[in-house]
Tab-separated table of C-alpha atoms and ligand atoms in Angstrom:
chain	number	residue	atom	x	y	z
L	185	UNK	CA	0.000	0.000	0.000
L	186	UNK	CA	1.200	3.625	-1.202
L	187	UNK	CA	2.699	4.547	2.541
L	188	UNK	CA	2.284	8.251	1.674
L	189	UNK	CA	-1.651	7.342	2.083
L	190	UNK	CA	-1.401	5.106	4.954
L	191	UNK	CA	0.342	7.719	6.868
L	192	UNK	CA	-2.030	10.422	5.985
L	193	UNK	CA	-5.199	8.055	7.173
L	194	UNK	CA	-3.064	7.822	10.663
L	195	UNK	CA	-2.786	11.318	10.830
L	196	UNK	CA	-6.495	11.884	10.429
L	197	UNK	CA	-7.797	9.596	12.393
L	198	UNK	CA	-5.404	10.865	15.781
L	199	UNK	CA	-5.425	14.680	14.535
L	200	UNK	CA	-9.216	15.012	13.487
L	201	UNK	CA	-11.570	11.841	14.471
L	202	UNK	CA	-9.529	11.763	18.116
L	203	UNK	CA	-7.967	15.476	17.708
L	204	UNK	CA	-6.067	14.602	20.271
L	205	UNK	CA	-4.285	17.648	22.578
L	206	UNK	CA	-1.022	17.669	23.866
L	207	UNK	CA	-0.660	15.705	27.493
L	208	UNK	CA	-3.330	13.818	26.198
L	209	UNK	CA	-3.326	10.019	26.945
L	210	UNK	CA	-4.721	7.865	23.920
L	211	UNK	CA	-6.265	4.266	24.013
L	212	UNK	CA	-5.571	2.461	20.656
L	213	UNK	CA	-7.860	-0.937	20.289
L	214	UNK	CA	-6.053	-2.808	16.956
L	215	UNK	CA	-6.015	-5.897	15.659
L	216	UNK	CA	-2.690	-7.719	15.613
L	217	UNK	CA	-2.771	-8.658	11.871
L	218	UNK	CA	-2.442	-5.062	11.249
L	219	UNK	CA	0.531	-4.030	14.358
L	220	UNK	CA	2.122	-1.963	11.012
L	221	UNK	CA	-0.842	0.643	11.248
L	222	UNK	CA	-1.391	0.762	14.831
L	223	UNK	CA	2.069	1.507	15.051
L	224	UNK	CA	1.442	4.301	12.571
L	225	UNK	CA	-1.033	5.853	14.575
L	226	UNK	CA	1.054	5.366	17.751
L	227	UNK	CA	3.908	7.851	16.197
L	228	UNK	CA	0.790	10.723	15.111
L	229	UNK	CA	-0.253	10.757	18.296
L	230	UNK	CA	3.272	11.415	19.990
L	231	UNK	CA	3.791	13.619	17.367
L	232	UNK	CA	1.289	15.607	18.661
L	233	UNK	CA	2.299	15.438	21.943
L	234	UNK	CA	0.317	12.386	23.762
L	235	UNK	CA	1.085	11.511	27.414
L	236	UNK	CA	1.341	8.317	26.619
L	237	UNK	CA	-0.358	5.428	23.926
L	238	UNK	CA	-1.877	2.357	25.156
L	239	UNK	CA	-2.509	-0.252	23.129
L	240	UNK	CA	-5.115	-3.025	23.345
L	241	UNK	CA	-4.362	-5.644	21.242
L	242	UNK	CA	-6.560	-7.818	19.775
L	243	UNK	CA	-6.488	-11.179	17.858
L	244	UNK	CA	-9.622	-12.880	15.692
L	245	UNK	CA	-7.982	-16.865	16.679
L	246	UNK	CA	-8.144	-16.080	20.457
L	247	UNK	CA	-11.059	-14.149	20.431
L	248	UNK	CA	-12.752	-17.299	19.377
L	249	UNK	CA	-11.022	-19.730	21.643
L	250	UNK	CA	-11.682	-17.413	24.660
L	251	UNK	CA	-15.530	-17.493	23.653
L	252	UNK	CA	-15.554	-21.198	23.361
L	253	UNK	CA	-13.416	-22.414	25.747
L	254	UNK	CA	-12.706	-20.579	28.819
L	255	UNK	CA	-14.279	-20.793	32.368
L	256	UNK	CA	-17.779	-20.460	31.547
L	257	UNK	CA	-17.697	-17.960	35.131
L	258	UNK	CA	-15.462	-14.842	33.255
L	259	UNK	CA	-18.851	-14.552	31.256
L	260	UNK	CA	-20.576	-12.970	34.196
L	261	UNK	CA	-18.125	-9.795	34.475
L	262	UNK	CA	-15.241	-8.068	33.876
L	263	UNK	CA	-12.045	-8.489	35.554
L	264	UNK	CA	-12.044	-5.737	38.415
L	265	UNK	CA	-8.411	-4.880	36.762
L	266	UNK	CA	-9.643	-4.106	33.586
L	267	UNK	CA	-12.649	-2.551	34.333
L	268	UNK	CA	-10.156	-0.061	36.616
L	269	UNK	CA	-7.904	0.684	33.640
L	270	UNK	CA	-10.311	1.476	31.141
L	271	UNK	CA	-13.123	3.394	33.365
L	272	UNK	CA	-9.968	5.499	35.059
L	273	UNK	CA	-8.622	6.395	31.930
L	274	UNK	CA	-12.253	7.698	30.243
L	275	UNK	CA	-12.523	9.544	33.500
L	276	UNK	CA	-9.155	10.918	32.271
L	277	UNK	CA	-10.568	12.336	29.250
L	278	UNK	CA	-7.984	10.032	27.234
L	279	UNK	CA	-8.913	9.358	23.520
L	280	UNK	CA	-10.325	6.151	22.544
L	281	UNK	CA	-9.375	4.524	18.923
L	282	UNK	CA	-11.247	1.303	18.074
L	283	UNK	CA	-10.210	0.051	15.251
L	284	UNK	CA	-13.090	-2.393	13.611
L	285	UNK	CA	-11.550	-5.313	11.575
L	286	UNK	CA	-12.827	-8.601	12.260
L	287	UNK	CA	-13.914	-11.737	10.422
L	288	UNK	CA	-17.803	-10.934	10.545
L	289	UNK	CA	-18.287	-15.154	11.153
L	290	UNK	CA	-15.600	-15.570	13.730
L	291	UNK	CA	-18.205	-16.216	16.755
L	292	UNK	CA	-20.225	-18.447	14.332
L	293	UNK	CA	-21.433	-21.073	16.778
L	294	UNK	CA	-20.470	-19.477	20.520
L	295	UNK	CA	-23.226	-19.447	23.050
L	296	UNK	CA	-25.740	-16.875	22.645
L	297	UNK	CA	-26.180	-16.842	26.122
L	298	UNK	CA	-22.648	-16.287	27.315
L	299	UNK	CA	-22.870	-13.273	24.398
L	300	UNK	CA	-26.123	-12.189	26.171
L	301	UNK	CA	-24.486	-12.761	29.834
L	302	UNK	CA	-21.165	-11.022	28.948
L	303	UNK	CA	-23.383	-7.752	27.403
L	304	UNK	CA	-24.868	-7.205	30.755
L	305	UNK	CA	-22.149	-8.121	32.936
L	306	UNK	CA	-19.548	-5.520	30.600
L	307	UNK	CA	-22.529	-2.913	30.404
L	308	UNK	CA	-22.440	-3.368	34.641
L	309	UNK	CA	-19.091	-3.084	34.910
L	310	UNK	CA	-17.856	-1.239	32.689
L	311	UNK	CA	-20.702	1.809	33.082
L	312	UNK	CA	-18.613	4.839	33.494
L	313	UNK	CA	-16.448	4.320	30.484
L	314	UNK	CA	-19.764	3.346	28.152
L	315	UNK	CA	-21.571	6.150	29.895
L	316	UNK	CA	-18.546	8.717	29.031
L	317	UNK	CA	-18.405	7.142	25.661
L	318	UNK	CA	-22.380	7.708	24.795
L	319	UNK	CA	-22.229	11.617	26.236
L	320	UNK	CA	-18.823	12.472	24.371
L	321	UNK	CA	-16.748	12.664	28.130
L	322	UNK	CA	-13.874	11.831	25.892
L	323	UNK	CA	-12.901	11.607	22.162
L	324	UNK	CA	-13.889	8.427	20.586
L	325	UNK	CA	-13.059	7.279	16.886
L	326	UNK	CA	-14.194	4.251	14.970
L	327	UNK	CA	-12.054	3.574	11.697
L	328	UNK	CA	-11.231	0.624	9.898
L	329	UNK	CA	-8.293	-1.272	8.189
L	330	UNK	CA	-8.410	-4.219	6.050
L	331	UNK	CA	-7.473	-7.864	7.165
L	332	UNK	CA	-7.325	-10.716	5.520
L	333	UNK	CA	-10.594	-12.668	6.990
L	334	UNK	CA	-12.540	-9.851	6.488
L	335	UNK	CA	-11.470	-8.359	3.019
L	336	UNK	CA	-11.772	-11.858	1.655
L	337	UNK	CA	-15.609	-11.634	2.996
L	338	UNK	CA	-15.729	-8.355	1.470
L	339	UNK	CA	-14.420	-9.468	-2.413
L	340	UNK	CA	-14.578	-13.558	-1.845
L	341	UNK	CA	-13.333	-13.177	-5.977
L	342	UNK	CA	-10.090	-12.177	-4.710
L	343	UNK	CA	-7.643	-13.747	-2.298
L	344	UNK	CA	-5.243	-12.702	0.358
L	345	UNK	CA	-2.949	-9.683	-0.205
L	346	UNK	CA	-5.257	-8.766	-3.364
L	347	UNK	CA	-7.878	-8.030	-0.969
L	348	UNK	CA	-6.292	-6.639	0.895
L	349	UNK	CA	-5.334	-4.162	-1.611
L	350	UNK	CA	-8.524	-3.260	-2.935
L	351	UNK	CA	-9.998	-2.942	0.323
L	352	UNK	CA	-7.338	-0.562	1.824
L	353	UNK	CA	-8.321	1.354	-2.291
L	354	UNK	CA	-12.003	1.355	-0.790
L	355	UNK	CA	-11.866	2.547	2.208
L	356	UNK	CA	-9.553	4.912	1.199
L	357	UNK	CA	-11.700	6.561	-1.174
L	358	UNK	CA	-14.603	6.099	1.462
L	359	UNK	CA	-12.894	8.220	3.739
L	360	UNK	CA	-11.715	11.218	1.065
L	361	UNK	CA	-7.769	10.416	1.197
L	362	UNK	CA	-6.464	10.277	-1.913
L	363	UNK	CA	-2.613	10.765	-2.663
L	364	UNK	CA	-2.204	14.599	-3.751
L	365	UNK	CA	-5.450	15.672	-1.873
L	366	UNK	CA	-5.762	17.582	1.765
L	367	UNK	CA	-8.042	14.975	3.386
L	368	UNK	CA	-8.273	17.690	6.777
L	369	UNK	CA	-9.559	19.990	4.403
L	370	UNK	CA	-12.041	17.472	2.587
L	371	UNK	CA	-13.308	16.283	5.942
L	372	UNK	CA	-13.846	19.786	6.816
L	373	UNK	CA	-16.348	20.290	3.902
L	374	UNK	CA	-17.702	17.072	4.493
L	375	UNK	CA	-18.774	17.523	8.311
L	376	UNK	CA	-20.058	21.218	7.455
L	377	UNK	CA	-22.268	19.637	4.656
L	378	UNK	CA	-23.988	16.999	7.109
L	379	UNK	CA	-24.422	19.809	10.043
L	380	UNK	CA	-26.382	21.825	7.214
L	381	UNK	CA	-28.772	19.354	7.289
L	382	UNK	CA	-28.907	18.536	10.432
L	383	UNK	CA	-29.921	22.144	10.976
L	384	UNK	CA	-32.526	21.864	9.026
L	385	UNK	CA	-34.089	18.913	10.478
L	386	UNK	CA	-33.326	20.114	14.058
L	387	UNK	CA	-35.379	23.548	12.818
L	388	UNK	CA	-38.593	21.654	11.146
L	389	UNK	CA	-39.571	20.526	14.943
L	390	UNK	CA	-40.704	17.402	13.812
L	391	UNK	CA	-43.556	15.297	16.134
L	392	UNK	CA	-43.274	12.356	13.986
L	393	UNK	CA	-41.275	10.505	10.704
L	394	UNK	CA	-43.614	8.025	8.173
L	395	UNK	CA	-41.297	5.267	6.471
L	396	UNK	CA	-42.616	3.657	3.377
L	397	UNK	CA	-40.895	1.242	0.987
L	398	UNK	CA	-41.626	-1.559	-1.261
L	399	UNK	CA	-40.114	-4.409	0.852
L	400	UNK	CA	-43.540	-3.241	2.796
L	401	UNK	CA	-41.714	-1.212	5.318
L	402	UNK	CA	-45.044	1.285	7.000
L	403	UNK	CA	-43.330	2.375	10.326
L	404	UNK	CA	-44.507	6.011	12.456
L	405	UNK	CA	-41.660	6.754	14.412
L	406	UNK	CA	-42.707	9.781	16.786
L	407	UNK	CA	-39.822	12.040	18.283
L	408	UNK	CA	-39.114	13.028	21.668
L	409	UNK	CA	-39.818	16.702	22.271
L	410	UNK	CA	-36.342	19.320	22.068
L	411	UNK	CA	-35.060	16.543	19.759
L	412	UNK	CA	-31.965	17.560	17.824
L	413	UNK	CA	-30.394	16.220	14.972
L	414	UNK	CA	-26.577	15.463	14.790
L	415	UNK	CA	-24.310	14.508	12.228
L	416	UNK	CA	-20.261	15.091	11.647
L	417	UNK	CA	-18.455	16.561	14.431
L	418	UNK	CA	-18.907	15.782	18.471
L	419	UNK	CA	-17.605	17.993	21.082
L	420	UNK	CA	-15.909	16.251	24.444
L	421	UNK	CA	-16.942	17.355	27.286
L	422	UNK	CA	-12.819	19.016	27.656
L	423	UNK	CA	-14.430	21.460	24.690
L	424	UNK	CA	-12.583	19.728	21.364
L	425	UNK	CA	-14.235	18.579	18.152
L	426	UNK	CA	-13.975	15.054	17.432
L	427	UNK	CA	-15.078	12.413	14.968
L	428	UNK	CA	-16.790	9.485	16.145
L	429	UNK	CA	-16.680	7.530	12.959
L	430	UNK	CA	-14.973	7.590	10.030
L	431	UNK	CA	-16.103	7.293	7.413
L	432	UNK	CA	-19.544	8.932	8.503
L	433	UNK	CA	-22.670	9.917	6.308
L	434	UNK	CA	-25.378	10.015	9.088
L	435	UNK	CA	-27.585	12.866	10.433
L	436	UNK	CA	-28.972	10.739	13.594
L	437	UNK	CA	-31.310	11.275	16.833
L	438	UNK	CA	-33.237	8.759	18.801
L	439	UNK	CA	-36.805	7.857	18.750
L	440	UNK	CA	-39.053	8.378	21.599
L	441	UNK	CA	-39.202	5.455	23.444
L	442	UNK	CA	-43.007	3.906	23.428
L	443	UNK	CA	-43.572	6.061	19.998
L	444	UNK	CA	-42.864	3.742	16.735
L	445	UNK	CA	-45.727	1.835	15.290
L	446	UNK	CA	-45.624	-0.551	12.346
L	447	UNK	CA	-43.462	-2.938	10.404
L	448	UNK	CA	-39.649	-2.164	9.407
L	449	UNK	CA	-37.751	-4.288	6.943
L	450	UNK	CA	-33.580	-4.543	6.959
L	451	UNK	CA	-31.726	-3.754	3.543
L	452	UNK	CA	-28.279	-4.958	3.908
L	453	UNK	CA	-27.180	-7.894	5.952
L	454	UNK	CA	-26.053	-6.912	9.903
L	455	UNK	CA	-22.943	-8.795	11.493
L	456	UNK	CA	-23.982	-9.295	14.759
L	457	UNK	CA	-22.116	-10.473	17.831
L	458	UNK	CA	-19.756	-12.337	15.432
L	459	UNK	CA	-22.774	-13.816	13.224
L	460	UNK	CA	-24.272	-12.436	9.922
L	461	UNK	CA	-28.460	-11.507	10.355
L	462	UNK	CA	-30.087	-10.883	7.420
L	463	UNK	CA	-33.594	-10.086	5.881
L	464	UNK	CA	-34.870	-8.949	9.254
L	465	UNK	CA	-38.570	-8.380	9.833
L	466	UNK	CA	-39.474	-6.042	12.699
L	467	UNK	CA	-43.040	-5.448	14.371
L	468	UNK	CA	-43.441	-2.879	16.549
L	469	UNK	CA	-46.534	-1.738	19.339
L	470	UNK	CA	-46.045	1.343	21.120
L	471	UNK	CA	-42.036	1.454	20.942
L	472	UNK	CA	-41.512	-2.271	21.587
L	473	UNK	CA	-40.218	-5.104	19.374
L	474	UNK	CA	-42.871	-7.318	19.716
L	475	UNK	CA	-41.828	-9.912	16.947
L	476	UNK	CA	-38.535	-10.142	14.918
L	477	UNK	CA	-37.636	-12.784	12.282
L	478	UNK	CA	-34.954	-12.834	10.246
L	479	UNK	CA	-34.023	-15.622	7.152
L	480	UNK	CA	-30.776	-15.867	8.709
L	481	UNK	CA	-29.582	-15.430	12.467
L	482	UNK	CA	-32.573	-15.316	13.996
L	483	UNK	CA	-31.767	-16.398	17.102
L	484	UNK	CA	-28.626	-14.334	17.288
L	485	UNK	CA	-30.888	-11.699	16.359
L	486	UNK	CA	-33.686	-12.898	19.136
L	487	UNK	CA	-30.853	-13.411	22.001
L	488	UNK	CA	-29.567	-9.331	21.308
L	489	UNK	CA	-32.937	-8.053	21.978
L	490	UNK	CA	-33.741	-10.087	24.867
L	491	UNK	CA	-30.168	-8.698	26.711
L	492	UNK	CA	-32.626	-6.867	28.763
L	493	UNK	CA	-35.601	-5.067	29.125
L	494	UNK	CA	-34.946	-1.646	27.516
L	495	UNK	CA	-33.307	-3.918	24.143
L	496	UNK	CA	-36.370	-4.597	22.508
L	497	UNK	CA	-36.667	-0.372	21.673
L	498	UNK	CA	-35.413	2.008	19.820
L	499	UNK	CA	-32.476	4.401	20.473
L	500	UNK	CA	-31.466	5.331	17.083
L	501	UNK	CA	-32.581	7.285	14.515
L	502	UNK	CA	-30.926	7.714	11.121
L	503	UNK	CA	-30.709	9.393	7.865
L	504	UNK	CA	-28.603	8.406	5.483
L	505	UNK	CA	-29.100	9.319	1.732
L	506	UNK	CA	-28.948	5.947	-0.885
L	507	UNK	CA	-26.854	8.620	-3.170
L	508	UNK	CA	-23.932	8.361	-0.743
L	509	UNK	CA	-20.331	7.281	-1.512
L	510	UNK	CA	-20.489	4.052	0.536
L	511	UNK	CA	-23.981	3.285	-1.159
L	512	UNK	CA	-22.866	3.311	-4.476
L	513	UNK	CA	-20.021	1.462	-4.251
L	514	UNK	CA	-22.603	-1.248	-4.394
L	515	UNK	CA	-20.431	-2.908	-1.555
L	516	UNK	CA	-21.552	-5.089	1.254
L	517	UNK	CA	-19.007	-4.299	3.923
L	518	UNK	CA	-20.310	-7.111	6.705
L	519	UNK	CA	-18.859	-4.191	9.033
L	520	UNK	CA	-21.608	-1.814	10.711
L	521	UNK	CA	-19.181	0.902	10.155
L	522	UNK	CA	-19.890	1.299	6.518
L	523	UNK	CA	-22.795	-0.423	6.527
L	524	UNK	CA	-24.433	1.816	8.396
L	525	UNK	CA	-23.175	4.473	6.288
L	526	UNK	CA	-24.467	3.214	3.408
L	527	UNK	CA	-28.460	3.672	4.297
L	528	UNK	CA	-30.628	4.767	6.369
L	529	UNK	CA	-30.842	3.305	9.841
L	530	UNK	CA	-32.021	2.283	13.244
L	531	UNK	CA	-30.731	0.786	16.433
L	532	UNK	CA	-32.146	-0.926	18.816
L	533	UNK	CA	-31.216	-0.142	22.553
L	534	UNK	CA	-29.235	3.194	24.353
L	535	UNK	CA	-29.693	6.143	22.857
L	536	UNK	CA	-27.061	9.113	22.564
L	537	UNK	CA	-28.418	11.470	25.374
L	538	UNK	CA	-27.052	14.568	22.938
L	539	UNK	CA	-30.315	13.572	21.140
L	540	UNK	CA	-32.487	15.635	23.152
L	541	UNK	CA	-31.630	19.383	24.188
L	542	UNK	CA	-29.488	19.578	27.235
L	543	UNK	CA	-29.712	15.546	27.250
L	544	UNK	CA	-26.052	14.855	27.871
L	545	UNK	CA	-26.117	16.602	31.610
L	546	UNK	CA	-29.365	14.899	32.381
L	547	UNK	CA	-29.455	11.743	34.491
L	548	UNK	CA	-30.782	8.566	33.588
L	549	UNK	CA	-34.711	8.891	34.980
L	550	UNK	CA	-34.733	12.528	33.995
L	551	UNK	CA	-34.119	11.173	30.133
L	552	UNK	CA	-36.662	8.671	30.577
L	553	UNK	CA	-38.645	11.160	31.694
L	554	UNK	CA	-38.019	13.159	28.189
L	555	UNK	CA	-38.528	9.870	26.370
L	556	UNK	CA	-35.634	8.427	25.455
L	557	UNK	CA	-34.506	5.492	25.710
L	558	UNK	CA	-31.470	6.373	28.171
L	559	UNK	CA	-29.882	2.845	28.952
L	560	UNK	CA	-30.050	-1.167	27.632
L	561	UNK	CA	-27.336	-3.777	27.740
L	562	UNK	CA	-27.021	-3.148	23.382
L	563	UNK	CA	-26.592	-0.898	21.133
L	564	UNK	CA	-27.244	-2.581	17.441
L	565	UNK	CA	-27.216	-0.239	13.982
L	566	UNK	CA	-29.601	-2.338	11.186
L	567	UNK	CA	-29.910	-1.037	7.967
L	568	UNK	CA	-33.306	-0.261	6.214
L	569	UNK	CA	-32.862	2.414	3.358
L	570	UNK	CA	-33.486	1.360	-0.078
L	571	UNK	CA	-33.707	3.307	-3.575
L	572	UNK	CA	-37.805	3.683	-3.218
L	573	UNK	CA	-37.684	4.523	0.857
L	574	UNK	CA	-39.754	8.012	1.067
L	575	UNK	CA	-39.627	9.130	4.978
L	576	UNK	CA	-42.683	12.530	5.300
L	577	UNK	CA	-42.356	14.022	8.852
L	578	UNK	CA	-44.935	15.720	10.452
L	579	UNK	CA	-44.117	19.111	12.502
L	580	UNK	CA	-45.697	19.786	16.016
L	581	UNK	CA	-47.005	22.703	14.385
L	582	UNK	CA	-49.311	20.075	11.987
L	583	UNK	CA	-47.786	20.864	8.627
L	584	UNK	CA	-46.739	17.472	6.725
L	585	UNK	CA	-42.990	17.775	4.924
L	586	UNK	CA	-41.171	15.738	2.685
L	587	UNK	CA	-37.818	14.622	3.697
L	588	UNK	CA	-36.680	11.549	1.428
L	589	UNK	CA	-38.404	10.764	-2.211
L	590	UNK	CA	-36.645	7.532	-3.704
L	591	UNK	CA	-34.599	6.589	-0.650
L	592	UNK	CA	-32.467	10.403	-0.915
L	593	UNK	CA	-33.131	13.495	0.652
L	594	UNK	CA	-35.349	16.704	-1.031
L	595	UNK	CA	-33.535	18.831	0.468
T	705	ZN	ZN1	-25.850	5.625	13.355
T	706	ZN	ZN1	-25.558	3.641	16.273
């Protein structure tokens, strides 16, 4: 790969989707088939001055054989050690880099019930750093690299270090580097042209969305009130703009919480918990998931939403338009990172308390109070835009507006 552009993706990631300060500790989650770029991202961030760089290695193979074979007791909680190091250091304020690269199969098989154990034991235990994480206490940054399990997934015509390459080409052009360009700049424009809209949404005051589509999605999702729309940029709590994902398309909110009525089809394939779920088929009564099938992963699907009781609702609302770079690339990424960034979207589970005016120094019964759907063991982005989705909103002032015609946005 062209190192010029490899270096430049490090530097974006640490200097804009962390933009990490000086004295500033930073968390770097990688897998070990890629050490070369997590080393890469360990020299941007001490050249811009970072306390210190800890990385959390991880490895697909043991991954596995932890959830298979070890003491079936680690699956009720987190060691205390752990826990310490990573809710201390979001206390901190340090920046958090995840990298997502997996093999989207490789917990084909584990017990869904350890999965569903371990989500509410880690959600327990590991509270402050997912509650710092969901109201932007410190500067979090999803980005991806290609390896081989997954890039093979991702172009099964091609093999190995061929993948490889033309997956490090797409994501590449997914996330605006190219080799003369100023990818800061580009990402500048970028983020300012999703805010725009956001703005506008934010400003229409909406009571209520209407999805239609021909796989027979009919779904009223009705909005908390002092709901705002966000898309691009965060700001951490220490007063610094950050990316949370990259690449990112989405202008997002959450639903309120007892307010979506209807059916709701999927449009891509999710990977979930290590297992691919596709063709999903939602019902939903007064905010609830009452029924959900799916062609494939059902159960997987079934065991998520069961975590606990606040899984089976909404806490996620996204726009996405189908004329988006991801989109048509025509690409099935079996990664939620660009998947989601391909179409429109829900999730089911926590919501982002920045959803709601004020939301992120409320506490968890006052956001109930406002409607949202403040905590649950999951947070799980499905896909459901397609080319023929139209979405017409409803404002609290009555008027009825248009927002997507043939699965993009009219305005
Ligand atoms: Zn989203
Ligand atoms: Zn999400």
């Amino acid at each position: 790969m062209n190192q010029k552009m490899l270096w430049q993706y490090a530097r974006l990631i640490v200097g804009v989707g962390i933009n990490l300060q000086k004295g500033q500790t930073l968390v770097i989650n990688c897998p070990v088939d890629r050490a070369d770029f997590g080393r890469l991202l360990t020299t941007a961030a001490y050249d811009l001055g970072a306390k210190d760089v800890i990385m959390l290695w991880r490895d697909d193979y043991c991954t596995r054989e932890h959830w298979l074979r070890a003491d079936d007791s680690l699956f009720d909680g987190v060691y205390s050690w752990d826990a310490d190091r990573l809710n201390t250091l979001a206390k901190e304020g340090a920046g958090y880099i995840s990298i997502a690269a997996a093999d989207p199969e490789n917990l084909k098989g584990v017990d869904q019930e350890r999965q569903r154990r371990y989500s509410i034991a880690s959600n327990r235990d590991l509270k402050d750093f997912y509650n710092l994480e969901m109201t932007n206490g410190f500067p979090w940054c999803v980005a991806s690299v290609p390896i081989t399990a997954w890039a093979e997934k991702v172009f099964p015509e091609l093999k190995g270090e061929e993948a490889i390459e033309k997956l490090w080409e797409t994501i590449f052009k997914m996330v605006r580097i190219t080799e003369d360009g100023d990818a800061v700049e580009a990402w500048k424009e970028h983020c300012g042209n999703l805010e725009r809209r956001a703005k506008i949404l934010t400003e229409m005051n909406l009571e209520s969305v209407h999805y239609k589509n021909s796989l027979g999605t009919d779904l009223v999702v009705e909005l908390p009130e002092n709901c705002r729309w966000l898309a691009g940029g965060e700001e951490s709590k220490a007063g610094h703009k950050f990316v949370a994902n990259m690449p990112t398309e989405e202008i997002f909110s959450a639903p309120k919480r007892d307010g979506v009525n209807g059916v709701l089809y999927s449009a891509r394939p999710l990977v979930l918990n290590g297992n691919i779920v596709d063709k999903i088929r939602f019902e939903f009564e007064n905010g609830k998931i009452v029924k959900a099938t799916a062609e494939k992963g059902e159960e997987v699907l079934n065991k998520a939403l069961d975590t606990d009781e606040n899984s089976r609702f909404l806490g996620e609302i996204a726009l996405v338009p189908y004329d988006s770079p991801i989109s048509n690339s025509g690409i099935t990424f079996f990664n939620t990172l660009f998947d989601e960034n391909a179409s429109c979207h829900f999730a089911f589970g926590e919501a982002y308390p920045s959803s709601i005016e004020g939301g992120d120094d409320m506490t968890e019964e006052e956001l109930f109070e406002h409607g949202i759907n403040a905590t649950a063991g999951v947070h799980v982005d499905f896909m459901v835009g397609t080319a023929d989705l139209s979405i017409t909103g409803k404002t609290r002032d009555g008027k009825e507006v248009v927002i997507f015609e043939n699965g993009n946005f009219v305005f």
